Coordinates of C-alpha atoms and ligand atoms in Angstrom, one line a residue:
X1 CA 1.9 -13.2 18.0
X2 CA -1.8 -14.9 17.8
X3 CA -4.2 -12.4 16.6
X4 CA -6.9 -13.7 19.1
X5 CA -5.3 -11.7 21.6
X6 CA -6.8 -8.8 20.0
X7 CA -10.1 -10.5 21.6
X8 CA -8.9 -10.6 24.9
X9 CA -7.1 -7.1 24.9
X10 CA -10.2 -5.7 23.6
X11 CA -12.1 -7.8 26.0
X12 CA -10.7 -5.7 29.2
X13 CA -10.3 -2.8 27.7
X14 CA -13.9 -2.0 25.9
X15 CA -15.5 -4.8 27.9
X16 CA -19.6 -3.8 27.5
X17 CA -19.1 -1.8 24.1
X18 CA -20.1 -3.9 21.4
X19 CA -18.3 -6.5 19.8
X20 CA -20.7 -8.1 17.5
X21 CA -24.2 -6.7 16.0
X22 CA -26.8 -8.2 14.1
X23 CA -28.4 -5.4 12.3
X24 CA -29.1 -3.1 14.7
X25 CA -29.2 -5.7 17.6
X26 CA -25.8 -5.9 19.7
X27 CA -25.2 -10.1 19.8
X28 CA -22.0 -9.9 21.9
X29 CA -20.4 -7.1 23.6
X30 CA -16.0 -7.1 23.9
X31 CA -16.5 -8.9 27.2
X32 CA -19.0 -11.4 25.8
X33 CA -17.1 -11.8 22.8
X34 CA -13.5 -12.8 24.7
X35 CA -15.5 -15.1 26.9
X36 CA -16.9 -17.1 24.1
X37 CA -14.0 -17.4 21.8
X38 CA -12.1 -18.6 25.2
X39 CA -14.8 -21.1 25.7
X40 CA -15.4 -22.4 21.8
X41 CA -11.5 -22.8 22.4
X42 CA -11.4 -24.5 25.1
X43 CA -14.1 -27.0 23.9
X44 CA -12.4 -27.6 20.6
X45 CA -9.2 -29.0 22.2
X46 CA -11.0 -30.6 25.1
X47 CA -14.0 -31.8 23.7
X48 CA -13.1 -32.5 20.1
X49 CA -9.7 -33.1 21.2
X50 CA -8.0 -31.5 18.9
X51 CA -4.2 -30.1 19.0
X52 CA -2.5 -26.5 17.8
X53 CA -2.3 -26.5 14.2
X54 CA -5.1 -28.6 13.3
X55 CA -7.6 -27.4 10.6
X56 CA -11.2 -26.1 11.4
X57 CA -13.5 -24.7 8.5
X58 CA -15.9 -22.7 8.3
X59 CA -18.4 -23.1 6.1
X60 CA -21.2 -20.6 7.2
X61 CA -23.2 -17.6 5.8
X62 CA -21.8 -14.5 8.0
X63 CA -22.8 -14.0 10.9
X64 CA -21.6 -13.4 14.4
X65 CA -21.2 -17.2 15.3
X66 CA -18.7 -17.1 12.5
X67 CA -16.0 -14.8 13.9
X68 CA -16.2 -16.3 17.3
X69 CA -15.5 -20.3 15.9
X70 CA -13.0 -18.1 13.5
X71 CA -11.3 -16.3 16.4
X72 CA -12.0 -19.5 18.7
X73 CA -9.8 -22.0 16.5
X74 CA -7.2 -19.1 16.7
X75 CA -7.2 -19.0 20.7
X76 CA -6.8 -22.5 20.3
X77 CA -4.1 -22.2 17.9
X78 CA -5.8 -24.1 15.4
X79 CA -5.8 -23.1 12.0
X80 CA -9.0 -21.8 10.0
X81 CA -10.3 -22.5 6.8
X82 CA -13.0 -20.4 5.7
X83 CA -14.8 -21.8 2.8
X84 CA -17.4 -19.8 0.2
X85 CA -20.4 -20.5 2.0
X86 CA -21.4 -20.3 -2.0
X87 CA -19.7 -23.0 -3.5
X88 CA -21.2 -26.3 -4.3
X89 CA -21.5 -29.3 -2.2
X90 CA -18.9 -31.0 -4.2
X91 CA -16.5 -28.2 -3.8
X92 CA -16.8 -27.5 -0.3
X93 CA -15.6 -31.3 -0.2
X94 CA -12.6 -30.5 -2.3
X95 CA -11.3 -28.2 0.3
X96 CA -12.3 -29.5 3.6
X97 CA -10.4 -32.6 2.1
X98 CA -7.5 -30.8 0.9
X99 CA -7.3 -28.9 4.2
X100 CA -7.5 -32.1 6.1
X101 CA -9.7 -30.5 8.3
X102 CA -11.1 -32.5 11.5
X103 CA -14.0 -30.4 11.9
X104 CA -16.3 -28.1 10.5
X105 CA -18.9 -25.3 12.1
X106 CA -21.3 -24.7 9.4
X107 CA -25.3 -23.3 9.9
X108 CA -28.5 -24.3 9.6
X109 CA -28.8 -23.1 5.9
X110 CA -25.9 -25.1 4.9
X111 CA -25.6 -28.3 7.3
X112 CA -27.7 -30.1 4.7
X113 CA -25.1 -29.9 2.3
X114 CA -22.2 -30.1 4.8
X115 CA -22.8 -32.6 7.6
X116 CA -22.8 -35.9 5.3
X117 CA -19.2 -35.0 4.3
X118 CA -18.3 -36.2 7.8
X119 CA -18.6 -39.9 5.6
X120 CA -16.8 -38.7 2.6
X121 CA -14.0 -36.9 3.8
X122 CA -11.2 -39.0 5.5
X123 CA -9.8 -36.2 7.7
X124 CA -13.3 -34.9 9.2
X125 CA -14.5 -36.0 12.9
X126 CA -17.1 -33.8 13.3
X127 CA -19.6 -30.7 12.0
X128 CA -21.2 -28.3 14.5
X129 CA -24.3 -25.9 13.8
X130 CA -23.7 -22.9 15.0
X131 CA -26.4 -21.1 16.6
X132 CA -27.3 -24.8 17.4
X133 CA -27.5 -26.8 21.2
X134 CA -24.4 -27.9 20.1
X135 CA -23.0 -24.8 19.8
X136 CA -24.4 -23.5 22.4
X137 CA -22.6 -26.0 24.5
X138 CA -19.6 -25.0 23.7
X139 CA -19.8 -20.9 24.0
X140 CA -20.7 -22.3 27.6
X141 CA -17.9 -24.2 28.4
X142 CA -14.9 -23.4 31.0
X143 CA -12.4 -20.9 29.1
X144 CA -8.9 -21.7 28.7
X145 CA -6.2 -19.4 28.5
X146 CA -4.6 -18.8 24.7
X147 CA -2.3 -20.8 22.9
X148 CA 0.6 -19.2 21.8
X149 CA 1.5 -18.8 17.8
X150 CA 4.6 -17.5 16.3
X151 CA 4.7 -15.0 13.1
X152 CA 5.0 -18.0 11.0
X153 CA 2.3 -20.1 12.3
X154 CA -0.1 -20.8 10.2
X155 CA -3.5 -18.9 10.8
X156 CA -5.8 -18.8 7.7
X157 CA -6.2 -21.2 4.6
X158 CA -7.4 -18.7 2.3
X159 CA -8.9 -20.8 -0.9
X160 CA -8.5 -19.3 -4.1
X161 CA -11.5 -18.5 -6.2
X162 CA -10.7 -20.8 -8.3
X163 CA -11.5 -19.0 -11.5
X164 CA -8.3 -20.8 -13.0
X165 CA -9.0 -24.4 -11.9
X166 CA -8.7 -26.4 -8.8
X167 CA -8.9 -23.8 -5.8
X168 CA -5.1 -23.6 -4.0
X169 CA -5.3 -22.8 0.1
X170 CA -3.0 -20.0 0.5
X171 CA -1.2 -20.6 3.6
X172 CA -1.6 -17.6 5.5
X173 CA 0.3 -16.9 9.1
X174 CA -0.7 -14.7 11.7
X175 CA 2.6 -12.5 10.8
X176 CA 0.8 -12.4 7.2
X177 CA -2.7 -10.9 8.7
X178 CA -0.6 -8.7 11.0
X179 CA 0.6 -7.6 8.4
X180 CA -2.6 -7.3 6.5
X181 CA -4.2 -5.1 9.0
X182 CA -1.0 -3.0 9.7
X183 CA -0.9 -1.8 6.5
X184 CA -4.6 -1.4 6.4
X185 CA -4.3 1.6 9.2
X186 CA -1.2 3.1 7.2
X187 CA -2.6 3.4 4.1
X188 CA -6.4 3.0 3.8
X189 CA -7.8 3.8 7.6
X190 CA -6.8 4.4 11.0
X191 CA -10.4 3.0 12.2
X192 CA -11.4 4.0 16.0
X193 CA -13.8 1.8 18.5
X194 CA -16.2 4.2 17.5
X195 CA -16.1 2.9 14.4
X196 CA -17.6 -0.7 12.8
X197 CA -17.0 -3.0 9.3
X198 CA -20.4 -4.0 7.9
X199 CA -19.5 -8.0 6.3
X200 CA -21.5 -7.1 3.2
X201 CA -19.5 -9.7 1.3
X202 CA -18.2 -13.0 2.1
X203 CA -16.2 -13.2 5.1
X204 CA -14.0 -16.0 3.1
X205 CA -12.6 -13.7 1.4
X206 CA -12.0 -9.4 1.5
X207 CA -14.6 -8.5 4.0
X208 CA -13.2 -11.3 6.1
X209 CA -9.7 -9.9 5.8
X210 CA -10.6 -6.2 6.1
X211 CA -12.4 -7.4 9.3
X212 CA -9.1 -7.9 10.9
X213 CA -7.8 -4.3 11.3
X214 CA -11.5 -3.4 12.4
X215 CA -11.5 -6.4 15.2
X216 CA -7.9 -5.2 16.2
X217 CA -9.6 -1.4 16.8
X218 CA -11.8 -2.4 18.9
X219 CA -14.7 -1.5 16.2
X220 CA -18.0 -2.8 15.5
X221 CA -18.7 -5.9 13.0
X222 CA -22.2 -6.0 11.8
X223 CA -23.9 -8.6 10.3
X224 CA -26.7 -7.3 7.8
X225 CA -29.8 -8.9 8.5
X226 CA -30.6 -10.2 5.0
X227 CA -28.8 -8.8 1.7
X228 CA -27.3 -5.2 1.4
X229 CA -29.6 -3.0 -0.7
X230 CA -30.0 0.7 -0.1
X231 CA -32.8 1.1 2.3
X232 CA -30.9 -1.6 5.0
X233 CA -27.3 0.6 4.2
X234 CA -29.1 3.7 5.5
X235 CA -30.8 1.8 8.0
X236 CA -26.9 0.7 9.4
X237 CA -25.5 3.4 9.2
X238 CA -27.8 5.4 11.2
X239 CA -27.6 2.8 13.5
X240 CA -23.5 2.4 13.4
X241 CA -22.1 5.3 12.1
X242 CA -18.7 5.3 10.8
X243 CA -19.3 2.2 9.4
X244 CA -16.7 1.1 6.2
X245 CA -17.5 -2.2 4.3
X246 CA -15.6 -4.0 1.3
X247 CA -17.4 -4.6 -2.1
X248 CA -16.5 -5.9 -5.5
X249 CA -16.7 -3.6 -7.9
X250 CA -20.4 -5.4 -9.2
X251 CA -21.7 -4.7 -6.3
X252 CA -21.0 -1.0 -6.0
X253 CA -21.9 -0.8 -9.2
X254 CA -25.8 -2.2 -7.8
X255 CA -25.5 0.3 -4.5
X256 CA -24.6 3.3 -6.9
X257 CA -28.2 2.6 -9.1
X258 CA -30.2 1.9 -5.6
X259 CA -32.8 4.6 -5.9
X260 CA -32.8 4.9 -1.9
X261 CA -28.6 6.0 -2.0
X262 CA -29.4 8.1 -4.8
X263 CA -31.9 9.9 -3.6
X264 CA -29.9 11.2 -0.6
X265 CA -26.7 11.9 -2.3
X266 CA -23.2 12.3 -0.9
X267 CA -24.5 14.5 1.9
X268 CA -27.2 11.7 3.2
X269 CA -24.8 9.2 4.1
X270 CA -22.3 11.4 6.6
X271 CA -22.5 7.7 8.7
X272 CA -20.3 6.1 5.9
X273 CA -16.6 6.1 6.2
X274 CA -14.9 4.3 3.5
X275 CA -16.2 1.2 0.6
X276 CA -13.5 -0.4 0.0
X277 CA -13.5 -1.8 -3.6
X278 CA -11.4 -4.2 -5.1
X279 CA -10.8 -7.8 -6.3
X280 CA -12.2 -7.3 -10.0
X281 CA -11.4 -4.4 -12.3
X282 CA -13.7 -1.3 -11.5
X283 CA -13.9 0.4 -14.7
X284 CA -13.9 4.7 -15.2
X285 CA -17.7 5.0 -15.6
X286 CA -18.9 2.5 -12.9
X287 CA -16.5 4.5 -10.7
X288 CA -17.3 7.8 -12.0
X289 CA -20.9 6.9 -11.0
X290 CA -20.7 5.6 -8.0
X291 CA -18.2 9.0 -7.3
X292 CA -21.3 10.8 -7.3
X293 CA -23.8 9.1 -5.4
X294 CA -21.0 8.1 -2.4
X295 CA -18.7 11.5 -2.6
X296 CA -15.1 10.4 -2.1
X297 CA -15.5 7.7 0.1
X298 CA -14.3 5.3 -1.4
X299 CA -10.9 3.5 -1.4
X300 CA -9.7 0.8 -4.2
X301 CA -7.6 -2.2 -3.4
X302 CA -6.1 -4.7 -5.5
X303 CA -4.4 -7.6 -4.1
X304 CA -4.9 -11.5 -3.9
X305 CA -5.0 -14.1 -1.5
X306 CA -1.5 -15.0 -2.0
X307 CA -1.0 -11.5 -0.3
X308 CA -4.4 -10.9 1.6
X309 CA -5.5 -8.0 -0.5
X310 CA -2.4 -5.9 -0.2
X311 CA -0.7 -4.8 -3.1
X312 CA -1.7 -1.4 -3.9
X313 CA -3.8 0.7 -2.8
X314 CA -6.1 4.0 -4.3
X315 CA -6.6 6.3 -1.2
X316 CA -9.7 8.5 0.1
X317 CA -7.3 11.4 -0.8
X318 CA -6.4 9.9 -4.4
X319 CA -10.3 10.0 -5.3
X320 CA -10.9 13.4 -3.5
X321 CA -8.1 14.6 -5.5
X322 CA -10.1 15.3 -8.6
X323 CA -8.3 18.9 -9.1
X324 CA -5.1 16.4 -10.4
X325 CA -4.2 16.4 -14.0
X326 CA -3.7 13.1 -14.2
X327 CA -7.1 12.1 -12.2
X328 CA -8.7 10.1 -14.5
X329 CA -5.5 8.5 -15.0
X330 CA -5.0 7.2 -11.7
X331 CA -8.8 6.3 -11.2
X332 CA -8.6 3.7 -14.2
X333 CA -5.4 2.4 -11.8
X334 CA -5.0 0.3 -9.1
X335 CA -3.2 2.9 -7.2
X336 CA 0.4 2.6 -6.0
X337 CA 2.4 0.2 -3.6
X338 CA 1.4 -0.7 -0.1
X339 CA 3.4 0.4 2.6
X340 CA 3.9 -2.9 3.5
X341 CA 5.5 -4.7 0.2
X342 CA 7.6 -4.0 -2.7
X343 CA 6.4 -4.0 -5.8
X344 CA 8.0 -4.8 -9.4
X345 CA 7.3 -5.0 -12.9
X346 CA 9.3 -7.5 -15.1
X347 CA 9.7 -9.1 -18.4
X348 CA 9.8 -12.9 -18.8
X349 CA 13.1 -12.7 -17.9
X350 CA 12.7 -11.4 -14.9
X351 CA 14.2 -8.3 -15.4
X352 CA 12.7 -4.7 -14.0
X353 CA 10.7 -3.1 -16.6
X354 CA 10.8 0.9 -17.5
X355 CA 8.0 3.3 -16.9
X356 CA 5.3 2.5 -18.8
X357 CA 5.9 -0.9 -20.4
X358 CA 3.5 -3.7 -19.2
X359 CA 4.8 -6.8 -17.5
X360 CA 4.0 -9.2 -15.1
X361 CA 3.6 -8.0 -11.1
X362 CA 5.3 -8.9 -8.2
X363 CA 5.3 -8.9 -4.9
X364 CA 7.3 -9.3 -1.9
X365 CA 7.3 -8.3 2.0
X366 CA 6.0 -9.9 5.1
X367 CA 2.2 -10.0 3.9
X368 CA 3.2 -12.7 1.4
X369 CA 1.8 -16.1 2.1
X370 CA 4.2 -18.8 3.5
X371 CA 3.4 -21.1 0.3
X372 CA 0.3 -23.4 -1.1
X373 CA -0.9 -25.5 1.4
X374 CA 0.5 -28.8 0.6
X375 CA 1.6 -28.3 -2.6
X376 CA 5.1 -27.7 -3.0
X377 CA 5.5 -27.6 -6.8
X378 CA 2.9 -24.3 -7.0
X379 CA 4.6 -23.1 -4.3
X380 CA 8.2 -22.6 -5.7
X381 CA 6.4 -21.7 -8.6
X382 CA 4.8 -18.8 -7.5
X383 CA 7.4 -17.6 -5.0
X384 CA 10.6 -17.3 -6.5
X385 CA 13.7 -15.9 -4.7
X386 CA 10.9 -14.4 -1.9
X387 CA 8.9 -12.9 -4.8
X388 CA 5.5 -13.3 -5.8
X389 CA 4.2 -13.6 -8.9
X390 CA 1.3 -12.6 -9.3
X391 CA 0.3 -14.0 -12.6
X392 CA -1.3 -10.1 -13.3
X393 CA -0.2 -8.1 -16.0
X394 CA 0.4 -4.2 -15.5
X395 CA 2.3 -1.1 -16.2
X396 CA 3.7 1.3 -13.6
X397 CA 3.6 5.0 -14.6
X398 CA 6.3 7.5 -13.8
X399 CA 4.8 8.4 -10.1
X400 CA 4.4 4.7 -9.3
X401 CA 0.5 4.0 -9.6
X402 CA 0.3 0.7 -11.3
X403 CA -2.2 0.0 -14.1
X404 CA -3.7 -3.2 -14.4
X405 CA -4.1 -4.8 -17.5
X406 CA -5.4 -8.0 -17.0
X407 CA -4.8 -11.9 -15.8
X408 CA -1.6 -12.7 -18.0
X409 CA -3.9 -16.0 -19.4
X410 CA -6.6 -13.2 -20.2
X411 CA -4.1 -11.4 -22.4
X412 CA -5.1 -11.8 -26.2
X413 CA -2.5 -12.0 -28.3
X414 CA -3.8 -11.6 -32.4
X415 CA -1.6 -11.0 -35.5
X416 CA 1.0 -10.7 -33.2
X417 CA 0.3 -7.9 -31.3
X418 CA -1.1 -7.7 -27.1
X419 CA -4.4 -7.0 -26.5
X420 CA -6.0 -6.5 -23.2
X421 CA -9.4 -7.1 -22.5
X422 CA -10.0 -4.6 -20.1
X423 CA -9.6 -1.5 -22.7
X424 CA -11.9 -2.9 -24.9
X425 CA -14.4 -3.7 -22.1
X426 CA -13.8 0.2 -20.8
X427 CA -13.9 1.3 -24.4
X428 CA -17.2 -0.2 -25.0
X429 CA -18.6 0.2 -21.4
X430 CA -18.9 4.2 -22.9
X431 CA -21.9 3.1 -24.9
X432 CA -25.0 4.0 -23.3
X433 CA -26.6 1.0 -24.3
X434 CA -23.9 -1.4 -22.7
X435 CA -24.5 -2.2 -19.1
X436 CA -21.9 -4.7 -18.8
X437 CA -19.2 -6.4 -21.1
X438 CA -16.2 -9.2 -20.9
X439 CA -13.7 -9.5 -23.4
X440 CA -12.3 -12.5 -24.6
X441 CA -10.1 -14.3 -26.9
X442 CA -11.1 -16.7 -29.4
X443 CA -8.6 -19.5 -30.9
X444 CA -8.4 -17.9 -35.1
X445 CA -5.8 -19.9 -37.5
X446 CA -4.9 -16.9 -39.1
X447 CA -4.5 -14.5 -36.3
X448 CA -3.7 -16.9 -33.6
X449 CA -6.7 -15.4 -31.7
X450 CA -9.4 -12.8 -32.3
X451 CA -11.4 -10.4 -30.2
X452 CA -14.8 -11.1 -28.9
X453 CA -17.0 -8.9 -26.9
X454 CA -20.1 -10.1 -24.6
X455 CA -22.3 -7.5 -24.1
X456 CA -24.9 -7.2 -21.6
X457 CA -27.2 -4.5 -23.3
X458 CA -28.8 -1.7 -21.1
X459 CA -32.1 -2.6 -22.6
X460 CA -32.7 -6.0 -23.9
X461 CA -35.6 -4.7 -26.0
X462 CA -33.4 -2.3 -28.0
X463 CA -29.6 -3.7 -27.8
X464 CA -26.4 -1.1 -29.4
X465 CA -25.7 -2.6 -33.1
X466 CA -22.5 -3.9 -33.9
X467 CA -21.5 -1.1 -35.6
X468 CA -22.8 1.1 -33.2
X469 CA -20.3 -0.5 -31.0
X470 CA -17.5 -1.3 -33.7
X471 CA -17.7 3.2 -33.8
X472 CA -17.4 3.3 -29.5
X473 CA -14.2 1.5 -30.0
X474 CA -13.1 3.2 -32.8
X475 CA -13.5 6.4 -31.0
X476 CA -11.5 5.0 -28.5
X477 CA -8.7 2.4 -29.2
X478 CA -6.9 1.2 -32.1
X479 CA -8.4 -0.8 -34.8
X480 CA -6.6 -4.0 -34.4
X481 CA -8.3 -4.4 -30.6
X482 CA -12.2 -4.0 -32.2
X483 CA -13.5 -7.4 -31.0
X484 CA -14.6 -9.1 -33.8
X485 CA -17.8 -10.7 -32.9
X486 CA -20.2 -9.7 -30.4
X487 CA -22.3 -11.9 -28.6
X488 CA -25.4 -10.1 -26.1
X489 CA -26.0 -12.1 -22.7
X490 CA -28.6 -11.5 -20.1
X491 CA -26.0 -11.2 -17.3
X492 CA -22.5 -12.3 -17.2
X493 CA -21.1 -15.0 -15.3
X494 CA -19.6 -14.3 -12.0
X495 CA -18.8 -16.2 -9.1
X496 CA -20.0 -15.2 -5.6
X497 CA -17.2 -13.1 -5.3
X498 CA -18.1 -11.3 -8.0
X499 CA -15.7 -12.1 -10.4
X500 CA -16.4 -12.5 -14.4
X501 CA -16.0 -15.9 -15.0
X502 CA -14.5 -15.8 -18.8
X503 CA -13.2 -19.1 -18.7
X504 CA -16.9 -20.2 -18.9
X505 CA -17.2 -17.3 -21.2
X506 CA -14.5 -19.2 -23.3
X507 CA -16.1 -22.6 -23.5
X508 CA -19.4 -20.8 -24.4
X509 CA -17.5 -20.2 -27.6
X510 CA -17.0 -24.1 -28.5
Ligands
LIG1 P1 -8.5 -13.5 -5.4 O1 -7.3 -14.0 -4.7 O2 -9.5 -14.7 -5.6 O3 -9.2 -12.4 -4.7 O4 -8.1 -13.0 -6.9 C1 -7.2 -12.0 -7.0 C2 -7.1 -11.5 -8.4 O5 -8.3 -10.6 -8.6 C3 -5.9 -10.6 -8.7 O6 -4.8 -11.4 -9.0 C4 -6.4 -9.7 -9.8 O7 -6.3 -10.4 -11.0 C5 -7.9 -9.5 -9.5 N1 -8.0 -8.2 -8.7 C6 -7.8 -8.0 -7.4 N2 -8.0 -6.7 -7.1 C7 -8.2 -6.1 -8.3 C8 -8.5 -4.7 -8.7 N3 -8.5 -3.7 -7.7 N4 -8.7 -4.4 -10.0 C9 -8.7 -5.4 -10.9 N5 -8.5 -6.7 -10.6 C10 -8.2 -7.0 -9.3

């Protein structure tokens, strides 16, 4: 099936309901929504003259323009590529090259940046700004009906984040983000047209993909009108009640501290249905924290692009469930298998590990991408007799909620004996002083690698001592995991997504 019939469907049956809302302003209803992503599609093939299955990206802050070229390219039975709106000119280049894409809509804040790669990149014809006259032009052209896709078409060339070197473009097909949002309404939410997604975060990435299921309702999207902070997230959700939105971990961490979400509590924000968090390791505290200020709304994902975001999943009900003796347990986990996959735990031999005893994860059902786009090698290196590997490290208890220890090239391995970063980090994080933290592992010739801690103290003016924080591991984890050194930092360095980059954290170390 092509997912852009969800537009049309919706289209008929919701018709002046809204589609798309800036803020509080409605920018498209269902009707007005179908029409446009009929008419983009019909310009892109007769226009721009391209043909089902060639690449369009996206490179765009979010807005509503970007779900009707996204949906658009789909009617057409093109393929999309959204690209971080974030990354630098020189990467955006990388990927609209290794796409081949032969055009790209992009906006007014980034066309700077983008439009001269219509002379650098081979493949590219053409780069629309959308709102724009060009743009405009093409919402108003004739409509054409919708191509039709098969499952195994290719949709959606989801870039990696590239923490690990040169992004990869996940092929993903429209079975894949079927699949996606299928197992979105088993396990997370059944989401209603009454309902809407708020695109806090990039729509390249999780709030992109957990748009899906909420397009396929029928429900709202709504495009903040500048950054999320508190004030603007009550401000939504009186407007749009029963809004859900996706965040990384960092940036619930930022909501749960806004003074405005405080201040109202739980019971001041009856408008919110679920954050979904995932992406990056949300540690106790941070969650614990954000617990209070959000009640238990709040649902944890972990996943990749490899299998749009679907791995496991921690429920509503799982953080409600507080009354379990093993709550804390499953909080510090990433919750247990999707209804949609099957998950496994095995040695380097490939063999299914015990209760327990940490090994590498994989994956396998229908969400799985088809392979790396172009790149055949990765591909049979990462799927393997329909398996996934997931390159993540992590233990399944006895009721199946997998624990996530870390990247396997994150793994520190001194004297012999595994360390993960993500114990230390959740050790330390119980220092008052420590606002933030990343583990990592330093090259030692006598112990092959030793521990070091980055430490973002609460209070610059008045940081935790090393031995103050030597005695919060102490208290907490064996001796042979007490990073050696520890280094303070003003912030840590993420990507947009949110993600601690440690391989810069590495090099820091010389
Ligand atoms: P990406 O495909 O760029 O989103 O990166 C996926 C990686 O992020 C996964 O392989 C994990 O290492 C990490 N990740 C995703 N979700 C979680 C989570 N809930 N907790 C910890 N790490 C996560």
């Amino acid at each position: 099936m092509n997912l852009a019939s969800w537009i049309l469907r919706n289209g008929r049956r919701f018709g002046d309901r809204p589609a798309l809302a800036h803020g509080r302003d409605v920018r498209a209803t269902w009707a007005g929504f179908a029409e446009q992503v009929a008419a983009v599609a019909a310009a892109l093939r007769q226009v721009h003259g391209l043909v089902p299955g060639d690449r369009v990206a996206l490179v765009m802050s979010n807005r509503p323009e970007y779900l009707i070229a996204q949906f658009g390219a789909w009617h057409a039975g093109l393929v999309a590529v959204p690209v971080n709106a974030r990354l630098h000119r020189e990467e955006i280049a990388y990927i609209v090259d290794d796409a081949g894409a032969r055009l790209v809509v992009t906006d007014a804040e980034h066309a700077d940046d983008v439009a001269p790669l219509v002379h650098d990149v081979a493949s590219l014809e053409a780069v629309l700004i959308a709102p724009g006259p060009a743009w405009e032009a093409l919402t108003a052209h004739a409509p054409m009906p919708m191509t039709e896709r098969a499952g195994d078409d290719p949709a959606w060339l989801f870039y990696t984040s590239g923490t690990t070197g040169r992004p990869k473009g996940a092929t993903l097909t429209h079975r894949n983000l079927l699949m996606c949002a299928m197992s979105y309404f088993a396990d997370i939410d059944a989401i209603g047209p009454d309902q809407g997604v708020l695109h806090a975060a990039p729509l390249s990435h999780g709030s992109g993909l957990y748009g899906l299921p909420h397009v396929a309702r029928g429900a709202v999207s709504v495009f903040p009108r500048d950054g999320v902070d508190g004030p603007e997230l009550l401000d939504l959700l009186d407007a749009w009640p029963g809004l859900s939105f996706f965040a990384a971990p960092i940036m619930v961490k930022r909501l749960a501290a806004d003074p405005a979400l405080v201040a109202v509590g739980p019971e001041g924000l009856g408008g919110l249905a679920t954050i979904i968090y995932g992406g990056a390791p949300m540690y106790l505290t941070d969650l614990e924290a954000a617990l209070a200020v959000f009640g238990p709304r709040l649902a944890q994902i972990y996943g990749q692009g490899e299998t749009p975001m679907t791995i496991t999943g921690l429920s509503r009900a799982d953080h409600a469930d507080v009354a379990h003796p093993r709550w804390r347990e499953r909080m510090a986990s990433v919750g247990f298998p999707r209804t949609d996959v099957e998950v496994r735990v095995v040695d380097d031999d490939g063999v299914e590990l015990p209760p327990g005893e940490p090994g590498e994860i994989l994956v396998r059902g229908d969400v799985v991408m088809a392979g790396y786009w172009n790149r055949p090698e990765a591909s049979a290196e990462t799927l393997r007799e329909g398996w996934l590997h997931t390159g993540d490290i992590g233990s399944m208890d006895e009721d199946g909620f997998l624990t996530l220890r870390d990247r396997s090239k994150d793994l520190i391995i001194s004297g012999g004996m595994n360390i993960y970063p993500r114990e230390v980090e959740e050790a330390l994080l119980h220092h008052p002083g420590v606002a933030a933290v990343a583990v990592v592992g330093r090259p030692d010739a006598e112990w092959g690698e030793s521990v070091v801690a980055f430490v973002v103290p609460a209070d610059a003016d008045a940081p935790p001592s090393h031995a103050d924080l030597d005695e919060t591991c102490l208290a907490r984890i064996a001796r042979f995991k007490r990073p050696r050194e520890y280094h303070l930092l003003d912030a840590l360095p993420t990507n947009s997504y949110g993600k601690v980059l440690k391989r810069e954290l590495r090099t820091r170390l010389g």
